[in-house]
CSV table of C-alpha atoms in Angstrom, one decimal:
chain,number,residue,atom,x,y,z
A,1,MET,CA,92.1,29.1,99.5
A,2,SER,CA,95.9,29.3,99.6
A,3,PHE,CA,97.5,27.2,102.3
A,4,LYS,CA,101.0,25.9,102.9
A,5,GLU,CA,101.3,22.3,101.6
A,6,TYR,CA,100.1,19.9,104.3
A,7,ASN,CA,100.7,16.2,103.6
A,8,GLN,CA,100.9,13.8,106.6
A,9,ASN,CA,101.5,10.8,104.3
A,10,GLN,CA,104.9,12.0,103.1
A,11,SER,CA,107.4,9.1,103.1
A,12,PHE,CA,111.0,9.2,104.2
A,13,LEU,CA,114.0,7.6,102.5
A,14,LEU,CA,113.6,4.7,104.9
A,15,PRO,CA,110.3,2.9,104.6
A,16,LEU,CA,108.7,5.0,107.3
A,17,SER,CA,105.9,7.6,107.5
A,18,LEU,CA,104.9,9.9,110.3
A,19,TYR,CA,101.9,7.5,111.0
A,20,ASP,CA,104.3,4.7,111.9
A,21,PHE,CA,106.0,6.7,114.7
A,22,LEU,CA,103.1,6.1,117.1
A,23,PRO,CA,101.5,2.9,118.3
A,24,LYS,CA,98.1,1.9,117.1
A,25,GLY,CA,95.3,3.4,119.2
A,26,HIS,CA,97.5,6.3,120.3
A,27,LEU,CA,95.6,9.5,121.4
A,28,ALA,CA,97.2,11.5,118.6
A,29,HIS,CA,95.7,9.0,116.0
A,30,VAL,CA,92.2,9.4,117.5
A,31,ILE,CA,92.5,13.2,117.6
A,32,ASN,CA,93.8,13.2,114.0
A,33,ASP,CA,90.8,11.0,112.8
A,34,VAL,CA,88.2,13.1,114.7
A,35,VAL,CA,89.4,16.5,113.5
A,36,ASN,CA,89.5,15.1,109.9
A,37,GLU,CA,85.8,14.4,110.3
A,38,LEU,CA,84.8,17.9,111.5
A,39,ASP,CA,83.1,20.5,109.3
A,40,LEU,CA,85.5,23.4,109.4
A,41,LYS,CA,83.9,25.6,106.7
A,42,GLY,CA,83.3,28.4,109.2
A,43,LEU,CA,86.9,28.4,110.1
A,44,TYR,CA,88.1,28.3,106.5
A,45,MET,CA,85.9,31.3,105.7
A,46,LYS,CA,88.0,33.5,108.1
A,47,TYR,CA,91.0,33.2,105.8
A,48,SER,CA,91.8,35.3,102.8
A,49,ASP,CA,93.4,34.5,99.5
A,50,LEU,CA,95.6,37.5,99.8
A,51,GLY,CA,99.0,37.6,101.4
A,52,CYS,CA,101.3,34.8,102.5
A,53,SER,CA,99.9,31.3,102.8
A,54,ALA,CA,98.7,30.4,106.3
A,55,TYR,CA,99.3,27.3,108.3
A,56,HIS,CA,96.5,24.8,107.7
A,57,PRO,CA,93.7,25.3,110.3
A,58,GLN,CA,93.2,21.6,110.6
A,59,MET,CA,96.8,21.2,111.7
A,60,MET,CA,96.6,24.0,114.2
A,61,LEU,CA,93.4,22.5,115.8
A,62,LYS,CA,95.0,19.1,116.1
A,63,SER,CA,98.0,20.5,118.0
A,64,LEU,CA,95.9,22.5,120.3
A,65,PHE,CA,93.4,19.6,121.0
A,66,TYR,CA,96.3,17.3,121.8
A,67,GLY,CA,98.0,19.9,124.0
A,68,TYR,CA,94.8,20.4,126.1
A,69,ALA,CA,94.2,16.6,126.2
A,70,THR,CA,97.7,16.1,127.7
A,71,GLY,CA,97.7,19.0,130.0
A,72,GLU,CA,99.9,21.4,128.0
A,73,ARG,CA,98.1,24.7,127.3
A,74,SER,CA,101.0,27.1,127.1
A,75,SER,CA,101.6,28.2,123.5
A,76,ARG,CA,105.3,28.3,124.2
A,77,VAL,CA,105.3,24.7,125.5
A,78,ILE,CA,103.3,23.5,122.6
A,79,ALA,CA,105.7,25.2,120.1
A,80,HIS,CA,108.6,23.5,121.9
A,81,ARG,CA,106.8,20.1,121.7
A,82,LEU,CA,106.4,20.5,117.9
A,83,LYS,CA,110.1,20.2,117.6
A,84,SER,CA,110.7,17.4,120.1
A,85,ASP,CA,107.6,15.3,120.7
A,86,VAL,CA,106.8,12.6,118.1
A,87,ALA,CA,103.0,12.8,118.6
A,88,TYR,CA,103.0,16.6,117.9
A,89,MET,CA,105.4,16.1,115.0
A,90,TYR,CA,102.9,13.6,113.5
A,91,LEU,CA,99.9,15.8,114.0
A,92,VAL,CA,101.6,18.9,112.4
A,93,ALA,CA,103.5,16.9,109.7
A,94,LEU,CA,106.8,18.3,111.0
A,95,GLN,CA,105.8,21.9,110.5
A,96,GLN,CA,106.8,24.4,113.3
A,97,PRO,CA,104.5,27.4,113.8
A,98,ASP,CA,105.9,29.6,116.6
A,99,PHE,CA,104.2,30.3,119.9
A,100,ARG,CA,102.8,33.6,118.7
A,101,THR,CA,101.1,32.0,115.8
A,102,ILE,CA,99.6,29.2,118.0
A,103,ASN,CA,98.4,31.8,120.6
A,104,ARG,CA,96.9,34.1,117.9
A,105,PHE,CA,95.1,31.2,116.3
A,106,ARG,CA,93.6,30.2,119.6
A,107,LYS,CA,92.4,33.7,120.6
A,108,ASP,CA,91.1,34.6,117.1
A,109,ASN,CA,89.0,31.4,116.8
A,110,ILE,CA,87.4,31.3,120.2
A,111,ASP,CA,84.0,31.8,118.7
A,112,ILE,CA,84.0,28.6,116.7
A,113,LEU,CA,84.8,26.3,119.6
A,114,LYS,CA,81.1,26.0,120.6
A,115,GLY,CA,80.3,24.6,117.2
A,116,LEU,CA,83.2,22.2,117.3
A,117,PHE,CA,82.2,21.0,120.8
A,118,VAL,CA,78.7,20.2,119.5
A,119,GLN,CA,80.0,18.4,116.5
A,120,ILE,CA,82.2,16.2,118.7
A,121,VAL,CA,79.2,15.5,121.0
A,122,MET,CA,77.1,14.5,118.0
A,123,LEU,CA,79.9,12.2,116.8
A,124,CYS,CA,79.8,10.5,120.3
A,125,VAL,CA,76.0,10.1,119.8
A,126,GLU,CA,76.5,8.5,116.4
A,127,MET,CA,79.1,6.1,117.8
A,128,GLY,CA,76.6,5.0,120.4
A,129,MET,CA,78.6,6.4,123.3
A,130,VAL,CA,75.8,8.6,124.7
A,131,SER,CA,72.6,7.3,126.2
A,132,LEU,CA,70.6,10.1,127.8
A,133,GLY,CA,68.8,8.1,130.4
A,134,THR,CA,70.7,10.0,133.1
A,135,ILE,CA,72.9,13.1,133.1
A,136,ALA,CA,74.8,14.4,136.1
A,137,ILE,CA,75.6,18.1,136.3
A,138,ASP,CA,78.1,20.0,138.4
A,139,GLY,CA,80.1,23.2,138.6
A,140,THR,CA,83.6,24.2,139.6
A,141,LYS,CA,85.4,27.4,140.3
A,142,LEU,CA,88.3,28.2,137.9
A,143,LYS,CA,90.7,30.9,138.8
A,144,ALA,CA,90.9,33.7,136.3
A,145,ASN,CA,94.2,35.0,134.8
A,146,ALA,CA,94.2,37.8,137.4
A,147,SER,CA,95.6,38.5,140.8
A,148,TYR,CA,93.3,39.1,143.8
A,149,ARG,CA,95.6,42.1,144.6
A,150,LYS,CA,94.2,43.8,141.5
A,151,THR,CA,90.6,43.5,142.8
A,152,LYS,CA,89.4,46.9,144.0
A,153,ARG,CA,86.2,48.2,145.7
A,154,GLY,CA,84.6,51.5,144.6
A,155,SER,CA,86.2,53.5,147.4
A,156,ALA,CA,89.6,52.1,146.6
A,157,LEU,CA,89.2,53.1,143.0
A,158,ASP,CA,88.3,56.7,144.0
A,159,GLU,CA,91.4,56.9,146.2
A,160,GLU,CA,93.6,55.6,143.4
A,161,LEU,CA,92.1,58.1,140.9
A,162,VAL,CA,92.9,61.0,143.4
A,163,GLU,CA,96.4,59.6,143.8
A,164,ILE,CA,97.0,59.2,140.0
A,165,ASP,CA,95.8,62.7,139.4
A,166,ARG,CA,98.2,64.0,142.0
A,167,GLN,CA,101.1,62.0,140.3
A,168,ILE,CA,100.1,63.3,136.8
A,169,GLU,CA,100.1,66.9,138.1
A,170,SER,CA,103.5,66.3,139.7
A,171,ILE,CA,104.9,64.8,136.5
A,172,LEU,CA,103.5,67.7,134.4
A,173,LYS,CA,105.2,70.2,136.8
A,174,ALA,CA,108.5,68.3,136.6
A,175,CYS,CA,108.3,68.1,132.8
A,176,ASP,CA,107.6,71.9,132.6
A,177,GLU,CA,110.6,72.7,134.8
A,178,THR,CA,112.8,70.3,132.7
A,179,ASP,CA,111.7,72.0,129.5
A,180,LYS,CA,112.6,75.4,130.8
A,181,ARG,CA,116.0,74.3,132.0
A,182,GLU,CA,116.8,72.6,128.6
A,183,ASP,CA,115.6,75.7,126.7
A,184,GLU,CA,118.1,77.8,128.7
A,185,GLU,CA,120.9,75.3,128.2
A,186,MET,CA,120.3,74.1,124.6
A,187,GLY,CA,117.9,76.5,123.0
A,188,GLU,CA,114.4,76.0,122.0
A,189,ASP,CA,114.9,73.2,119.4
A,190,LYS,CA,113.3,70.6,121.7
A,191,SER,CA,109.5,70.7,121.3
A,192,PRO,CA,107.6,71.6,124.5
A,193,TYR,CA,104.7,69.4,123.2
A,194,GLU,CA,106.5,66.1,123.5
A,195,VAL,CA,104.9,64.0,126.1
A,196,CYS,CA,107.0,62.3,128.8
A,197,PRO,CA,106.8,58.5,128.5
A,198,GLU,CA,106.1,58.3,132.3
A,199,LEU,CA,103.2,60.6,131.8
A,200,LYS,CA,101.8,58.5,129.0
A,201,ASP,CA,101.8,55.4,131.3
A,202,LYS,CA,100.1,57.3,134.1
A,203,LYS,CA,97.4,58.6,131.8
A,204,LYS,CA,96.8,55.2,130.4
A,205,PHE,CA,96.5,53.7,133.9
A,206,ARG,CA,94.1,56.5,134.9
A,207,GLU,CA,91.9,55.6,131.9
A,208,ARG,CA,91.8,52.0,133.1
A,209,LEU,CA,90.8,53.1,136.6
A,210,GLN,CA,88.0,55.3,135.2
A,211,SER,CA,86.8,52.6,133.0
A,212,ALA,CA,86.7,50.1,135.9
A,213,LYS,CA,84.8,52.5,138.0
A,214,GLU,CA,82.1,53.0,135.3
A,215,LYS,CA,81.8,49.2,134.9
A,216,LEU,CA,81.5,48.7,138.6
A,217,LEU,CA,78.7,51.2,138.8
A,218,ASN,CA,76.8,49.3,136.1
A,219,ARG,CA,76.8,45.9,137.8
A,220,LYS,CA,75.7,44.6,141.2
A,221,SER,CA,79.1,43.3,142.5
A,222,LYS,CA,81.0,45.3,145.2
A,223,ASP,CA,84.4,45.0,143.6
A,224,ILE,CA,86.1,44.7,140.2
A,225,ASN,CA,89.4,43.3,139.0
A,226,LEU,CA,91.7,45.6,137.0
A,227,SER,CA,93.3,42.7,135.1
A,228,ASP,CA,90.1,40.9,134.1
A,229,ASP,CA,87.1,43.1,134.8
A,230,GLU,CA,84.6,40.3,133.9
A,231,ALA,CA,86.0,37.9,136.5
A,232,VAL,CA,84.2,37.9,139.9
A,233,THR,CA,85.6,37.2,143.3
A,234,MET,CA,84.6,33.7,144.4
A,235,LEU,CA,85.5,31.5,147.3
A,236,HIS,CA,87.7,28.4,146.7
A,237,LYS,CA,88.7,25.6,149.0
A,238,GLY,CA,90.0,26.9,152.3
A,239,TYR,CA,87.7,30.0,151.7
A,240,ARG,CA,90.3,31.8,149.6
A,241,PRO,CA,88.8,34.6,147.6
A,242,GLU,CA,90.1,34.7,144.0
A,243,PRO,CA,88.9,36.4,140.8
A,244,SER,CA,87.3,33.4,139.1
A,245,TYR,CA,84.7,32.0,136.6
A,246,ASN,CA,82.3,29.2,137.3
A,247,GLY,CA,82.5,26.3,134.8
A,248,GLN,CA,79.4,24.1,134.5
A,249,ILE,CA,79.0,20.7,132.7
A,250,ALA,CA,76.4,18.0,132.1
A,251,VAL,CA,77.9,14.5,131.8
A,252,ASP,CA,76.2,11.5,130.2
A,253,GLY,CA,75.7,8.5,132.6
A,254,GLU,CA,76.8,5.9,130.0
A,255,ASN,CA,80.4,6.8,129.2
A,256,GLY,CA,81.1,10.1,131.0
A,257,VAL,CA,80.9,12.2,127.8
A,258,ILE,CA,80.4,15.9,128.5
A,259,VAL,CA,77.2,16.6,126.5
A,260,ALA,CA,76.8,20.3,127.5
A,261,ALA,CA,79.1,22.9,129.0
A,262,THR,CA,79.0,26.6,129.8
A,263,LEU,CA,81.0,29.1,131.9
A,264,THR,CA,79.6,32.0,133.9
A,265,ASN,CA,80.8,34.7,136.3
A,266,ASN,CA,78.0,33.9,138.7
A,267,PRO,CA,79.3,32.1,141.9
A,268,ALA,CA,75.9,30.3,142.3
A,269,ASP,CA,75.2,27.2,140.3
A,270,TYR,CA,71.4,27.1,140.2
A,271,GLU,CA,71.0,29.5,137.2
A,272,ALA,CA,72.9,27.1,134.9
A,273,LEU,CA,70.6,24.0,135.3
A,274,LYS,CA,68.1,25.1,132.7
A,275,GLU,CA,70.8,26.1,130.2
A,276,LEU,CA,72.6,22.8,130.6
A,277,ILE,CA,69.5,20.7,130.1
A,278,GLU,CA,68.4,22.7,127.0
A,279,ASP,CA,71.9,22.6,125.6
A,280,THR,CA,72.0,18.8,126.2
A,281,GLU,CA,68.8,18.4,124.2
A,282,THR,CA,70.1,20.7,121.4
A,283,ASN,CA,73.5,19.0,121.2
A,284,THR,CA,72.3,15.4,121.3
A,285,GLY,CA,68.8,15.7,119.8
A,286,ASP,CA,67.4,13.9,122.9
A,287,ARG,CA,66.0,14.9,126.3
A,288,PRO,CA,67.5,13.3,129.5
A,289,MET,CA,65.1,11.3,131.6
A,290,GLU,CA,66.9,11.9,134.9
A,291,VAL,CA,69.1,14.7,136.3
A,292,LEU,CA,71.5,14.3,139.2
A,293,ALA,CA,72.9,17.5,140.8
A,294,ASP,CA,74.1,18.7,144.2
A,295,SER,CA,72.3,21.2,146.4
A,296,GLY,CA,73.8,24.2,144.7
A,297,PHE,CA,71.4,23.6,141.8
A,298,SER,CA,68.3,23.4,144.0
A,299,SER,CA,65.7,26.2,143.6
A,300,TYR,CA,61.9,26.4,143.2
A,301,GLU,CA,62.4,27.6,139.7
A,302,ASN,CA,64.5,24.6,138.8
A,303,LEU,CA,62.1,22.2,140.4
A,304,GLU,CA,59.2,23.8,138.5
A,305,TYR,CA,61.2,23.5,135.2
A,306,LEU,CA,61.9,19.8,135.8
A,307,GLU,CA,58.3,19.2,136.5
A,308,GLU,CA,57.2,20.9,133.4
A,309,LYS,CA,59.7,19.0,131.2
A,310,GLY,CA,58.8,15.7,132.8
A,311,ILE,CA,62.4,15.1,133.9
A,312,GLU,CA,62.9,13.2,137.2
A,313,GLY,CA,65.4,15.1,139.3
A,314,TYR,CA,67.6,14.0,142.2
A,315,ILE,CA,68.6,17.3,143.7
A,316,PRO,CA,68.7,17.8,147.5
A,317,ASP,CA,68.0,21.3,148.9
A,318,GLN,CA,70.5,22.9,151.3
A,319,LYS,CA,68.3,22.4,154.3
A,320,MET,CA,67.5,18.7,153.6
A,321,GLU,CA,70.5,17.3,155.4
A,322,SER,CA,69.9,19.4,158.5
A,323,ILE,CA,66.3,18.3,158.6
A,324,ARG,CA,67.2,14.7,158.1
A,325,LYS,CA,69.9,14.6,160.8
A,326,GLY,CA,67.9,16.8,163.1
A,327,THR,CA,70.7,19.3,163.6
A,328,TYR,CA,68.2,22.1,164.2
A,329,ARG,CA,68.0,23.2,167.9
A,330,HIS,CA,64.4,21.9,168.2
A,331,PRO,CA,63.8,19.8,165.0
A,332,GLU,CA,60.4,18.6,166.2
A,333,PHE,CA,59.1,22.1,165.7
A,334,HIS,CA,60.5,22.6,162.2
A,335,LYS,CA,57.6,23.5,159.8
A,336,ASN,CA,57.9,20.2,157.9
A,337,ARG,CA,56.6,18.5,161.1
A,338,PHE,CA,53.4,20.6,161.0
A,339,LYS,CA,50.4,18.8,159.5
A,340,TYR,CA,48.4,20.5,156.7
A,341,ASN,CA,44.6,20.3,156.9
A,342,GLU,CA,43.4,20.6,153.3
A,343,THR,CA,39.7,21.1,154.1
A,344,THR,CA,40.3,24.1,156.3
A,345,ASP,CA,43.5,25.3,154.7
A,346,SER,CA,45.3,25.4,158.1
A,347,TYR,CA,48.1,23.6,159.9
A,348,THR,CA,48.4,21.7,163.1
A,349,CYS,CA,51.5,22.0,165.2
A,350,PRO,CA,53.1,19.0,167.1
A,351,MET,CA,51.3,20.3,170.3
A,352,GLU,CA,47.9,20.0,168.4
A,353,LYS,CA,47.3,23.8,168.1
A,354,PHE,CA,46.0,25.3,164.9
A,355,LEU,CA,47.6,27.8,162.6
A,356,ALA,CA,45.1,29.6,160.4
A,357,TYR,CA,45.7,31.2,157.0
A,358,THR,CA,46.0,34.9,157.5
A,359,GLY,CA,47.0,36.3,154.0
A,360,LEU,CA,49.6,36.7,151.3
A,361,MET,CA,53.0,38.3,151.3
A,362,LYS,CA,53.4,39.9,147.8
A,363,ARG,CA,56.7,39.3,145.8
A,364,GLU,CA,57.7,40.9,142.6
A,365,GLY,CA,58.2,38.4,139.8
A,366,LYS,CA,57.6,35.4,142.1
A,367,PRO,CA,54.6,33.6,143.5
A,368,ASP,CA,53.1,35.2,146.7
A,369,ILE,CA,54.0,33.6,150.1
A,370,ARG,CA,51.1,32.2,152.1
A,371,ILE,CA,51.2,33.1,155.8
A,372,TYR,CA,49.7,30.9,158.6
A,373,LYS,CA,49.5,32.1,162.2
A,374,CYS,CA,48.8,30.4,165.5
A,375,ASN,CA,46.7,32.5,168.0
A,376,ASP,CA,47.0,30.0,170.9
A,377,CYS,CA,50.7,30.1,171.7
A,378,LEU,CA,50.7,32.0,175.0
A,379,GLY,CA,49.4,29.0,177.0
A,380,CYS,CA,51.7,26.4,175.3
A,381,GLU,CA,54.2,24.9,177.7
A,382,ARG,CA,56.8,24.5,174.9
A,383,LYS,CA,56.3,27.9,173.3
A,384,GLU,CA,60.0,28.9,173.9
A,385,GLU,CA,61.2,25.9,172.0
A,386,CYS,CA,58.8,26.6,169.1
A,387,THR,CA,59.2,30.4,168.6
A,388,LYS,CA,60.7,33.5,170.3
A,389,ALA,CA,58.0,35.7,168.8
A,390,GLU,CA,54.6,36.2,170.4
A,391,TYR,CA,52.9,33.8,168.0
A,392,ARG,CA,54.2,31.1,165.8
A,393,THR,CA,53.9,31.7,162.0
A,394,ILE,CA,54.6,29.7,158.9
A,395,SER,CA,55.5,31.2,155.6
A,396,LEU,CA,54.8,28.9,152.7
A,397,ASP,CA,55.8,29.2,149.1
A,398,PRO,CA,53.1,27.6,146.9
A,399,ARG,CA,55.8,25.5,145.3
A,400,GLU,CA,56.9,24.0,148.6
A,401,TYR,CA,55.3,20.7,147.7
A,402,LEU,CA,57.9,20.3,144.9
A,403,MET,CA,60.7,20.6,147.5
A,404,GLN,CA,59.0,18.1,149.8
A,405,LYS,CA,58.4,15.7,146.8
A,406,MET,CA,62.1,15.9,146.0
A,407,ARG,CA,63.0,15.2,149.7
A,408,ASP,CA,60.7,12.2,149.7
A,409,ARG,CA,62.2,10.8,146.5
A,410,LEU,CA,65.8,11.2,147.8
A,411,ASP,CA,64.9,9.5,151.1
A,412,THR,CA,63.9,6.3,149.3
A,413,LYS,CA,66.5,3.5,148.8
A,414,GLU,CA,66.3,4.0,145.1
A,415,GLY,CA,66.7,7.8,145.5
A,416,LYS,CA,69.8,7.4,147.7
A,417,LYS,CA,71.4,5.0,145.2
A,418,LYS,CA,70.6,7.3,142.2
A,419,TYR,CA,72.0,10.4,143.9
A,420,GLY,CA,75.1,8.5,145.0
A,421,GLU,CA,75.9,7.8,141.3
A,422,ARG,CA,76.6,11.6,140.8
A,423,LYS,CA,79.8,11.3,142.7
A,424,TYR,CA,81.5,9.0,140.2
A,425,LEU,CA,79.8,10.4,137.1
A,426,VAL,CA,80.6,14.1,137.2
A,427,GLU,CA,83.1,14.8,140.0
A,428,PRO,CA,85.9,12.8,138.5
A,429,VAL,CA,85.7,14.9,135.3
A,430,PHE,CA,86.7,18.0,137.2
A,431,GLY,CA,89.3,16.0,139.1
A,432,ASP,CA,90.9,14.9,135.9
A,433,MET,CA,90.8,18.4,134.5
A,434,LYS,CA,92.2,20.2,137.5
A,435,TYR,CA,94.7,17.7,138.9
A,436,ASN,CA,95.7,15.4,136.1
A,437,ARG,CA,95.8,18.1,133.4
A,438,ASN,CA,96.6,21.1,135.6
A,439,MET,CA,93.6,23.2,134.5
A,440,ARG,CA,92.9,25.1,137.7
A,441,VAL,CA,93.8,28.5,136.2
A,442,LEU,CA,92.5,29.9,133.0
A,443,LEU,CA,95.0,31.5,130.6
A,444,LEU,CA,92.7,33.8,128.6
A,445,ARG,CA,91.0,36.9,130.0
A,446,GLY,CA,87.5,38.1,129.5
A,447,LYS,CA,84.3,36.0,129.8
A,448,LEU,CA,84.1,35.1,126.1
A,449,LYS,CA,87.7,33.9,125.8
A,450,ALA,CA,87.5,32.2,129.2
A,451,LYS,CA,84.4,30.3,128.0
A,452,GLY,CA,86.2,29.3,124.8
A,453,GLU,CA,89.1,27.9,126.8
A,454,PHE,CA,86.8,26.0,129.1
A,455,LEU,CA,85.1,24.5,126.0
A,456,MET,CA,88.6,23.5,124.8
A,457,MET,CA,89.1,21.6,128.1
A,458,CYS,CA,85.7,19.9,127.6
A,459,ILE,CA,86.6,19.0,124.0
A,460,ALA,CA,89.9,17.5,125.2
A,461,HIS,CA,88.0,15.4,127.8
A,462,ASN,CA,85.6,14.0,125.1
A,463,LEU,CA,88.4,13.2,122.8
A,464,LYS,CA,90.0,11.1,125.5
A,465,LYS,CA,86.7,9.4,126.1
A,466,ILE,CA,86.4,8.6,122.4
A,467,ARG,CA,89.9,7.1,122.5
A,468,LYS,CA,89.0,5.0,125.5
A,469,TYR,CA,85.8,3.8,123.9
A,470,LEU,CA,87.4,2.9,120.5
A,471,THR,CA,90.5,1.1,121.9
A,472,GLY,CA,88.3,-1.2,124.1
A,473,ILE,CA,89.9,0.0,127.4
A,474,GLY,CA,86.5,0.2,128.9
A,475,ASN,CA,83.6,-2.2,128.7
A,476,SER,CA,83.1,-1.6,124.9
A,477,PRO,CA,83.9,-4.6,122.7
A,478,ILE,CA,84.2,-2.3,119.6
A,479,PRO,CA,87.7,-2.6,118.1
A,480,CYS,CA,89.7,0.6,117.3
A,481,PRO,CA,89.2,1.5,113.6
A,482,ILE,CA,92.9,2.3,113.5
A,483,GLU,CA,93.7,-1.4,114.1
A,484,ALA,CA,91.2,-2.5,111.5
């Protein structure tokens, strides 16, 4: 391969080297050492021997990782730092790629970030930073690089298409009149086939509208954003709708290392639980024993999955708090207060009346719902508190016992303590990303590139954790190898 010369150990006239510009244990030293250990063969294979020598990929990665770790993601800002910040100057060995080169490198190599993320997680495992007794998972909404004003419903797209057709017709008519007038004044040297620049822009915009309409018809959502058609409108704090993506992470309970990460355009969290656990097992070579998550990850499918895997979950369902606090209008008549009679396959209500099994409600792709009905409601003095219908019925998913088992576990002293740990394991990670490193808004558009950028954020988090672990800032007595 042909690369520009890259030598970080170059000495100056004075007895100084770039290494000496930074104190021992500095984040830049850690990032430098970690990147030097990564297998970058897949990245090197993207380069050709032809043409001008490229900047060294190792150097480009170091500058991007350091930028994301310190909250500087703009390629223009990073390019400026290369000329003025000692840490950047050390990492790039005084070379100065411009912002276009930095941005192009980031966009062109999004696909390798998953592999680099896994390598860094494995490095954390080998260093003894990861102990998969417990993982905590959570999700956060990240605003896409798109304005909500560019979000259109199907009817609005149709109206814009009609309007743009009218404008195109008007421009064509104006161009035709201009051609005739110029032919009369200057002859016919000007070609009548030249397209007006304004018309080119209108036709291009019409193509975007038509493409957006076709994509909207092929997916379930009600609207689509013209700037980033893969972003989905999601509610943020204060119930502000914004085109967004949903970033999901699994964090190790030992040192707060992100052991798995993904990004979706589904506002709901529950679909990510299985992927995060399986990625955790793949990335670390070990399966977690306990999983802590909030109610957004609760579903019968997830509880079944945890049961099959032998993983103990601490995941409340969305109704649990209401049941516990009794915020229902008549909590004593909630179906969880009805007693099940296993021998007769029936239920007994709080008023000692029986609800017999009456049949199944079929569901496609899911277990059938069992229906129980009371035929003795009319004479009950508290019927109005129990049901507004003629007879009280209970619909029961056969997996209901898993939900009740989870509620019972969370109601214990140990369960409350375990679930409470989630707040200081995973939530501070997003707090650091969004408020300390200003990563509330994604810079890259499209799900693939947005996911790559999110992985870069997670890599930066893990690099900071490695530095904390090595320098002994936390509870670890291990000295920093740089000092040794």
